[in-house]
Short mmCIF file of C-alpha atoms in Angstrom, two decimals:
data_model
loop_
_atom_site.label_atom_id
_atom_site.label_comp_id
_atom_site.label_asym_id
_atom_site.label_seq_id
_atom_site.Cartn_x
_atom_site.Cartn_y
_atom_site.Cartn_z
CA VAL E 220 0.00 0.00 0.00
CA PRO E 221 2.75 2.50 0.84
CA SER E 222 4.30 1.92 -2.54
CA VAL E 223 0.96 2.53 -4.25
CA LEU E 224 0.47 5.74 -2.26
CA CYS E 225 3.96 6.80 -3.17
CA LEU E 226 3.24 6.13 -6.80
CA GLY E 227 0.05 8.20 -6.62
CA ASP E 228 1.87 11.01 -4.84
CA CYS E 229 4.62 11.06 -7.43
CA GLN E 230 2.04 11.06 -10.22
CA LEU E 231 0.21 14.01 -8.66
CA GLN E 232 3.40 15.98 -8.37
CA THR E 233 4.53 15.35 -11.93
CA SER E 234 1.34 15.07 -13.99
CA CYS E 235 -1.42 17.27 -12.52
CA ARG E 236 -1.63 20.31 -14.80
CA ILE E 237 -4.51 22.20 -13.23
CA GLN E 238 -2.41 25.37 -13.03
CA LYS E 239 -1.88 25.16 -16.79
CA CYS E 240 -5.67 24.88 -17.30
CA THR E 241 -6.21 27.95 -15.11
CA THR E 242 -3.48 29.95 -16.83
CA ASP E 243 -4.95 29.17 -20.25
CA PHE E 244 -8.41 30.27 -19.08
CA VAL E 245 -7.04 33.57 -17.80
CA SER E 246 -5.20 34.08 -21.10
CA LEU E 247 -8.36 33.35 -23.12
CA THR E 248 -10.49 35.83 -21.15
CA SER E 249 -7.97 38.62 -20.51
CA TYR E 250 -8.90 40.61 -23.62
CA LEU E 251 -12.71 40.22 -23.29
CA ASN E 252 -14.80 43.28 -22.43
CA SER E 253 -17.91 42.67 -20.31
CA ALA E 254 -19.65 45.69 -21.85
CA LEU E 255 -19.90 44.03 -25.26
CA GLU E 256 -22.69 41.77 -26.48
CA SER E 257 -20.24 39.07 -27.52
CA PHE E 258 -18.81 38.76 -24.00
CA ASP E 259 -21.05 35.91 -22.77
CA LEU E 260 -20.51 33.90 -25.96
CA GLU E 261 -16.72 34.16 -25.78
CA PHE E 262 -16.65 33.69 -22.01
CA CYS E 263 -18.70 30.48 -22.28
CA LYS E 264 -16.37 29.16 -24.98
CA ALA E 265 -13.42 29.80 -22.66
CA LEU E 266 -15.24 28.13 -19.74
CA ARG E 267 -15.96 25.02 -21.82
CA ALA E 268 -12.29 24.88 -22.78
CA TYR E 269 -11.38 25.23 -19.09
CA SER E 270 -13.82 22.45 -18.18
CA ALA E 271 -12.44 20.14 -20.88
CA CYS E 272 -8.92 20.75 -19.59
CA THR E 273 -9.92 19.83 -16.03
CA TYR E 274 -11.66 16.69 -17.30
CA ARG E 275 -8.51 15.57 -19.09
CA ASN E 276 -6.65 15.95 -15.80
CA SER E 277 -9.35 14.47 -13.54
CA LYS E 278 -7.54 11.21 -12.77
CA VAL E 279 -4.10 12.63 -12.02
CA CYS E 280 -5.50 15.62 -10.13
CA ARG E 281 -8.15 13.87 -8.02
CA GLY E 282 -6.22 14.59 -4.79
CA ASN E 283 -5.39 18.20 -5.68
CA LEU E 284 -7.37 20.89 -3.85
CA ASP E 285 -6.80 23.44 -6.63
CA TYR E 286 -8.34 21.00 -9.08
CA HIS E 287 -11.53 20.55 -7.02
CA SER E 288 -11.78 24.31 -6.47
CA ALA E 289 -11.48 24.87 -10.21
CA VAL E 290 -14.20 22.31 -11.00
CA LEU E 291 -16.60 23.95 -8.53
CA GLY E 292 -15.69 27.42 -9.79
CA ILE E 293 -16.33 26.44 -13.40
CA SER E 294 -19.74 25.00 -12.48
CA ASP E 295 -20.71 28.20 -10.65
CA LEU E 296 -19.55 30.45 -13.51
CA MET E 297 -21.38 28.38 -16.12
CA SER E 298 -24.59 28.71 -14.09
CA GLN E 299 -24.14 32.45 -13.65
CA ARG E 300 -23.56 32.99 -17.39
CA ASN E 301 -26.15 30.41 -18.50
CA CYS E 302 -23.46 28.54 -20.42
CA SER E 303 -24.42 25.19 -21.98
CA LYS E 304 -22.06 22.31 -21.33
CA ASP E 305 -22.01 21.45 -25.03
CA GLY E 306 -20.84 23.92 -27.62
CA PRO E 307 -17.74 25.45 -29.22
CA THR E 308 -14.60 25.93 -27.16
CA SER E 309 -11.73 28.37 -27.39
CA SER E 310 -8.23 27.24 -28.28
CA THR E 311 -6.39 26.35 -25.09
CA ASN E 312 -2.96 26.78 -26.61
CA PRO E 313 -1.79 30.20 -25.38
CA GLU E 314 0.67 30.44 -28.24
CA LEU E 315 -2.28 30.41 -30.64
CA THR E 316 -4.45 32.63 -28.48
CA HIS E 317 -4.87 36.14 -29.79
CA ASP E 318 -7.46 38.87 -30.03
CA PRO E 319 -8.95 38.32 -33.51
CA CYS E 320 -9.70 42.04 -33.62
CA ASN E 321 -6.08 43.09 -33.12
CA TYR E 322 -4.04 42.77 -36.31
CA SER E 323 -0.67 43.23 -34.61
CA GLY E 324 -1.58 40.54 -32.08
CA HIS E 325 -2.66 38.25 -34.91
CA THR E 326 0.66 38.63 -36.70
CA GLU E 327 2.49 37.93 -33.46
CA ALA E 328 0.43 34.77 -32.96
CA ARG E 329 1.39 33.54 -36.42
CA LYS E 330 5.04 33.74 -35.44
CA HIS E 331 4.39 31.24 -32.64
CA GLN E 332 2.68 28.70 -34.84
CA GLY E 333 5.97 27.18 -35.90
CA VAL E 334 5.98 28.88 -39.29
CA GLU E 335 9.57 30.07 -39.20
CA LYS E 336 9.54 31.74 -42.60
CA THR E 337 6.46 33.90 -41.98
CA PRO E 338 7.63 37.39 -43.02
CA PRO E 339 6.65 40.42 -40.93
CA PRO E 340 3.70 42.39 -42.31
CA THR E 341 4.44 45.07 -44.90
CA TYR E 342 2.80 48.44 -44.26
CA LEU E 343 2.05 51.00 -46.97
CA PHE E 344 1.60 54.78 -46.68
CA CYS E 345 -0.55 57.21 -48.66
CA GLY E 346 -1.05 60.93 -48.13
CA LEU E 347 -2.99 63.80 -49.74
CA PHE E 348 -2.52 67.49 -48.93
CA GLY E 349 -2.32 70.95 -50.46
CA ASP E 350 -3.28 71.70 -54.05
CA PRO E 351 -3.59 68.60 -53.92
CA HIS E 352 -0.34 66.68 -53.72
CA LEU E 353 -0.58 62.90 -53.62
CA ARG E 354 1.89 60.37 -52.26
CA THR E 355 0.84 56.88 -53.35
CA PHE E 356 1.35 53.50 -51.70
CA LYS E 357 4.32 53.07 -54.07
CA ASP E 358 5.96 56.30 -52.82
CA HIS E 359 5.21 58.05 -56.11
CA PHE E 360 4.58 61.77 -55.66
CA GLN E 361 2.14 63.58 -57.93
CA THR E 362 0.28 66.88 -58.08
CA CYS E 363 -3.17 66.56 -59.59
CA LYS E 364 -6.30 68.45 -60.58
CA VAL E 365 -8.86 65.71 -59.73
CA GLU E 366 -11.73 68.16 -59.27
CA GLY E 367 -14.87 66.61 -57.79
CA ALA E 368 -15.16 63.29 -55.93
CA TRP E 369 -12.38 60.70 -56.33
CA PRO E 370 -11.59 57.41 -54.59
CA LEU E 371 -8.30 57.39 -52.71
CA ILE E 372 -8.83 53.83 -51.48
CA ASP E 373 -11.49 51.26 -52.36
CA ASN E 374 -10.74 47.72 -51.21
CA ASN E 375 -12.57 44.92 -49.42
CA TYR E 376 -12.02 46.52 -46.01
CA LEU E 377 -11.96 50.27 -46.44
CA SER E 378 -13.19 53.01 -48.77
CA VAL E 379 -11.83 56.56 -48.71
CA GLN E 380 -13.25 59.22 -51.03
CA VAL E 381 -12.14 62.84 -51.28
CA THR E 382 -13.86 65.79 -52.92
CA ASN E 383 -11.66 68.54 -54.35
CA VAL E 384 -12.66 72.06 -55.38
CA PRO E 385 -10.75 74.80 -57.26
CA VAL E 386 -8.61 76.94 -54.99
CA VAL E 387 -8.12 79.98 -57.22
CA PRO E 388 -10.50 80.84 -60.07
CA GLY E 389 -8.78 80.16 -63.36
CA SER E 390 -6.19 77.82 -61.86
CA SER E 391 -6.26 74.08 -62.44
CA ALA E 392 -5.09 73.51 -58.86
CA THR E 393 -7.68 72.15 -56.41
CA ALA E 394 -7.77 71.32 -52.70
CA THR E 395 -9.80 68.92 -50.56
CA ASN E 396 -12.91 70.15 -48.78
CA LYS E 397 -14.63 66.82 -48.03
CA ILE E 398 -13.48 63.35 -46.93
CA THR E 399 -15.72 60.29 -46.61
CA ILE E 400 -14.43 57.06 -45.07
CA ILE E 401 -16.27 53.73 -44.86
CA PHE E 402 -14.90 51.05 -42.55
CA LYS E 403 -16.60 47.94 -43.88
CA SER E 404 -18.15 45.34 -41.60
CA TYR E 405 -15.51 42.82 -40.50
CA GLN E 406 -16.25 39.52 -38.74
CA ASP E 407 -17.19 40.18 -35.10
CA CYS E 408 -14.86 43.17 -34.82
CA THR E 409 -16.98 46.00 -36.17
CA ASP E 410 -20.20 46.82 -37.97
CA GLN E 411 -19.91 49.09 -40.99
CA LYS E 412 -18.96 52.59 -39.86
CA VAL E 413 -19.09 55.76 -41.94
CA TYR E 414 -17.07 58.90 -41.19
CA GLN E 415 -17.46 62.21 -42.97
CA ALA E 416 -15.56 65.48 -42.63
CA VAL E 417 -16.11 68.73 -44.50
CA THR E 418 -14.42 72.10 -44.19
CA ASP E 419 -15.09 73.58 -40.74
CA ASP E 420 -16.76 70.35 -39.58
CA LEU E 421 -14.17 67.77 -38.55
CA PRO E 422 -16.13 65.58 -36.11
CA ALA E 423 -14.65 63.22 -33.54
CA ALA E 424 -17.36 60.63 -34.18
CA PHE E 425 -18.83 58.50 -36.94
CA VAL E 426 -21.98 59.59 -38.77
CA ASP E 427 -24.09 57.52 -36.34
CA GLY E 428 -22.65 59.44 -33.37
CA THR E 429 -20.46 56.62 -32.03
CA THR E 430 -16.71 56.86 -31.51
CA SER E 431 -15.82 53.18 -31.78
CA GLY E 432 -16.72 49.99 -33.62
CA THR E 433 -19.15 47.47 -32.21
CA GLY E 434 -18.39 43.83 -31.53
CA GLY E 435 -15.09 42.26 -30.58
CA SER E 436 -12.68 44.37 -28.61
CA ILE E 437 -14.11 47.82 -27.86
CA LYS E 438 -10.86 49.32 -29.17
CA SER E 439 -10.82 47.42 -32.47
CA LEU E 440 -11.98 50.66 -34.19
CA GLN E 441 -11.72 54.01 -32.48
CA ILE E 442 -11.70 57.75 -33.23
CA VAL E 443 -9.41 59.94 -31.13
CA GLU E 444 -9.68 63.72 -31.22
CA LYS E 445 -6.23 65.31 -31.00
CA VAL E 446 -7.09 68.97 -31.62
CA GLY E 447 -10.74 69.98 -31.36
CA GLY E 448 -12.22 70.48 -34.82
CA LYS E 449 -8.79 70.44 -36.46
CA TYR E 450 -7.17 67.01 -36.11
CA VAL E 451 -8.51 63.49 -35.53
CA GLU E 452 -6.97 60.04 -35.69
CA MET E 453 -8.72 56.76 -36.47
CA HIS E 454 -7.26 53.47 -35.35
CA ALA E 455 -8.72 50.36 -37.01
CA ARG E 456 -6.72 47.77 -35.08
CA TYR E 457 -8.56 44.82 -36.60
CA ILE E 458 -6.96 45.66 -39.97
CA GLY E 459 -3.83 47.34 -38.59
CA THR E 460 -4.78 50.66 -40.16
CA THR E 461 -4.25 54.23 -38.93
CA VAL E 462 -5.78 57.36 -40.49
CA PHE E 463 -4.92 61.00 -39.74
CA ILE E 464 -7.25 63.81 -40.89
CA ARG E 465 -6.43 67.48 -40.38
CA GLN E 466 -7.92 70.82 -41.36
CA LEU E 467 -5.44 73.59 -42.07
CA GLY E 468 -6.89 76.84 -43.33
CA HIS E 469 -9.99 76.09 -45.42
CA TYR E 470 -8.95 72.64 -46.60
CA LEU E 471 -8.52 69.07 -45.38
CA MET E 472 -5.60 66.67 -45.61
CA LEU E 473 -5.28 62.95 -45.00
CA ALA E 474 -2.57 60.39 -44.24
CA ILE E 475 -3.02 56.64 -43.91
CA ARG E 476 -0.96 53.57 -43.10
CA MET E 477 -2.36 50.15 -44.02
CA PRO E 478 -1.00 46.59 -44.29
CA GLN E 479 -0.26 45.63 -47.88
CA GLU E 480 -2.36 42.46 -47.65
CA PHE E 481 -5.47 44.57 -47.01
CA ALA E 482 -4.60 47.54 -49.22
CA MET E 483 -4.22 45.26 -52.24
CA ALA E 484 -7.34 43.18 -51.55
CA TYR E 485 -9.73 44.56 -54.16
CA GLU E 486 -11.60 43.48 -57.27
CA GLU E 487 -10.58 44.34 -60.81
CA SER E 488 -13.45 46.82 -61.04
CA GLN E 489 -11.99 48.78 -58.12
CA ASP E 490 -8.79 49.76 -59.93
CA LEU E 491 -9.48 53.54 -59.83
CA GLN E 492 -7.76 54.24 -56.52
CA LEU E 493 -5.45 57.24 -56.32
CA CYS E 494 -3.41 55.72 -53.48
CA VAL E 495 -2.82 52.55 -55.51
CA ASN E 496 -2.37 53.73 -59.09
CA GLY E 497 -1.95 57.49 -58.75
CA CYS E 498 -3.89 60.11 -60.68
CA PRO E 499 -4.87 59.52 -64.31
CA SER E 500 -2.33 61.19 -66.60
CA SER E 501 -4.99 63.63 -67.83
CA GLU E 502 -5.45 64.86 -64.25
CA ARG E 503 -1.81 65.53 -63.44
CA ILE E 504 -0.38 69.01 -63.12
CA ASP E 505 3.22 67.99 -62.47
CA ASP E 506 5.65 66.72 -65.08
CA SER E 507 7.31 63.62 -63.63
CA GLY E 508 7.32 65.20 -60.21
CA HIS E 509 8.37 68.69 -61.36
CA LEU E 510 5.82 71.30 -60.39
CA PRO E 511 4.69 74.05 -62.80
CA LEU E 512 4.91 77.49 -61.23
CA PRO E 513 2.37 80.20 -62.01
CA VAL E 514 4.06 83.15 -63.69
CA MET E 515 4.20 86.01 -61.24
CA GLY E 516 1.81 88.81 -61.99
CA GLN E 517 -0.70 86.42 -63.63
CA LEU E 518 -2.49 85.49 -60.42
CA LEU E 519 -6.08 86.61 -60.57
CA PRO E 520 -7.43 89.49 -58.41
CA GLN E 521 -8.40 88.80 -54.83
CA SER E 522 -12.07 89.59 -55.35
CA GLY E 523 -14.34 86.95 -53.85
CA ALA E 524 -11.58 85.46 -51.73
CA ALA E 525 -12.50 84.66 -48.14
CA HIS E 526 -9.34 86.31 -46.89
CA PRO E 527 -7.09 88.87 -48.60
CA ARG E 528 -3.99 87.19 -50.01
CA SER E 529 -0.56 88.65 -50.17
CA VAL E 530 1.21 87.99 -53.45
CA TYR E 531 4.35 85.93 -52.96
CA THR E 532 7.38 86.14 -55.16
CA LEU E 533 9.58 83.14 -55.76
CA GLU E 534 12.03 84.53 -53.22
CA THR E 535 9.49 85.27 -50.48
CA ALA E 536 7.70 81.94 -51.00
CA THR E 537 11.01 80.09 -50.76
CA THR E 538 11.88 81.96 -47.57
CA LYS E 539 8.45 81.27 -46.06
CA CYS E 540 8.62 77.54 -46.76
CA HIS E 541 12.21 77.32 -45.53
CA GLU E 542 11.03 78.54 -42.12
CA LYS E 543 9.10 75.28 -41.66
CA MET E 544 11.11 72.83 -43.76
CA LEU E 545 14.87 72.81 -43.81
CA VAL E 546 15.23 69.89 -46.22
CA LYS E 547 14.51 70.94 -49.80
CA ASP E 548 12.57 67.84 -50.73
CA ILE E 549 9.30 67.53 -52.67
CA TYR E 550 7.32 68.74 -49.64
CA PHE E 551 9.36 71.95 -49.64
CA TYR E 552 8.75 72.52 -53.37
CA SER E 553 5.07 71.70 -52.94
CA CYS E 554 4.93 74.45 -50.34
CA VAL E 555 6.50 76.93 -52.76
CA PHE E 556 4.07 75.90 -55.51
CA ASP E 557 1.06 76.28 -53.21
CA LEU E 558 2.11 79.72 -51.98
CA LEU E 559 2.70 81.02 -55.50
CA THR E 560 -0.58 79.52 -56.71
CA THR E 561 -2.86 80.62 -53.86
CA GLY E 562 -1.04 83.18 -51.71
CA ASP E 563 -2.48 81.28 -48.72
CA ALA E 564 0.14 80.81 -45.99
CA ASN E 565 -1.91 77.94 -44.49
CA PHE E 566 -0.53 75.72 -47.23
CA THR E 567 2.91 76.10 -45.66
CA ALA E 568 1.61 74.50 -42.48
CA ALA E 569 -0.13 71.83 -44.57
CA ALA E 570 3.11 70.80 -46.29
CA HIS E 571 4.93 70.74 -42.97
CA SER E 572 2.19 68.67 -41.31
CA ALA E 573 2.16 66.28 -44.28
CA LEU E 574 5.84 65.60 -43.75
CA GLN E 575 5.24 65.10 -40.01
CA ASP E 576 2.54 62.55 -40.85
CA VAL E 577 5.01 60.73 -43.08
CA GLU E 578 7.48 60.58 -40.21
CA ALA E 579 4.75 59.26 -37.88
CA LEU E 580 3.22 56.66 -40.21
CA HIS E 581 5.62 55.71 -43.01
CA PRO E 582 7.29 52.41 -42.07
CA ARG E 583 10.70 53.15 -43.64
CA LYS E 584 12.68 56.15 -42.46
CA GLU E 585 15.03 56.09 -45.46
CA HIS E 586 11.98 56.73 -47.70
CA TRP E 587 10.56 59.73 -45.85
CA HIS E 588 12.05 62.33 -48.17
CA ILE E 589 11.41 62.39 -51.91
CA PHE E 590 13.44 64.69 -54.15
CA PRO E 591 12.40 66.04 -57.58
CA SER E 592 15.79 65.05 -59.03
CA SER E 593 14.88 61.40 -58.52
CA GLY E 594 12.20 61.74 -61.16
CA GLY E 595 9.36 62.48 -58.78
CA GLY E 596 8.35 58.85 -58.71
CA GLY E 597 11.13 57.31 -56.69
CA VAL E 598 12.73 57.86 -53.36
CA GLY E 599 15.84 59.94 -53.39
CA LYS E 600 18.76 59.82 -51.03
CA ASP E 601 20.50 63.10 -50.19
CA SER E 602 20.13 64.37 -53.75
CA GLU E 603 19.27 67.91 -52.69
CA PHE E 604 19.86 70.67 -55.16
CA SER E 605 19.66 74.43 -54.82
CA VAL E 606 16.34 76.21 -55.15
CA GLY E 607 17.52 78.31 -58.06
CA LEU E 608 18.82 75.42 -60.14
CA GLY E 609 15.91 73.18 -59.26
CA LEU E 610 13.27 75.69 -60.21
CA VAL E 611 14.91 76.44 -63.53
CA CYS E 612 13.95 72.89 -64.45
CA LEU E 613 10.32 73.47 -63.55
CA ILE E 614 7.79 74.20 -66.23
CA LEU E 615 6.37 77.71 -66.16
CA VAL E 616 2.67 77.86 -66.83
CA VAL E 617 0.48 80.92 -67.29
CA PHE E 618 -2.86 80.38 -65.58
CA LEU E 619 -5.58 81.85 -67.74
#
């Protein structure tokens, strides 16, 4: 008998894994939010997984007090939550456990699945600002007319549409005065959510008045107001996407970072996306990245303008832009172009903020700056050239 007792004792010490069952249950329920409708469903799935784990250990743990406490606790919790004993269970492997509404957590979980060659996710950046200047997912930089409503992004997860209006009568340059974003319904993470901003109305909520998605983690989709009426951020964690929207002066600007696997998930009929393929050639103002400057003295009178504009010369515009941007990259030259075209100093702040958004969202630091000498479509290294020489290469256009 002593030897049998010894054997049982040894087995209890080496084989009872009730602590592992409990740890897995805590891991499965740690991200759940009791305020959400899906809480009971997910909690019951975790409880059934906990119960199954205790059952598998029932023989080796029969003398363990923690085991009996766990069994009683599970029974009480299942009664409180009206959980059925039969039904789906959560995965009890903590390495595979992740919040399905957190893209970064999902990618981390994939690393632990034994797939050694799983590459890290690739993020893409797109931005639109000024008159308007577009930086595509491929880091191509263009200046476009695109008057009216145009799709920036239109894939299976997200739609972004901008509306552009003429800035100066007689000029082909436009700027954005309306942005509409649709976060499409995604699994249990969020219902479809629509956001809309227009000049002087940059809300910190979706059209339905909510500030977050419904279902899944309460933070799977969220709007954060950074500066009242002037700057909001949207974080769609379920698709790893971040959106910045700002108003500077009378116009709006946007920057977005999105995983490549989602950004490129669209049908053939959705190929008109400025962030993906750039502006149609007929809508471009620039010539391979080189910006046409309005000939001084040909700017139209200030009549009808909301605010009187001072007329900038090439020298004063260059000086003004250099106050905000020391590196003479495409953002600097976009600033000069916008000042000469509109006379509106707010476009200086817009170009500066656009570059700040690049630094905050673009995944590769070496690609932050783009220089006109690299053809406007690629990413330059330190290929800076002087303002005078660079602008000689620009096309001069008389705006009628």
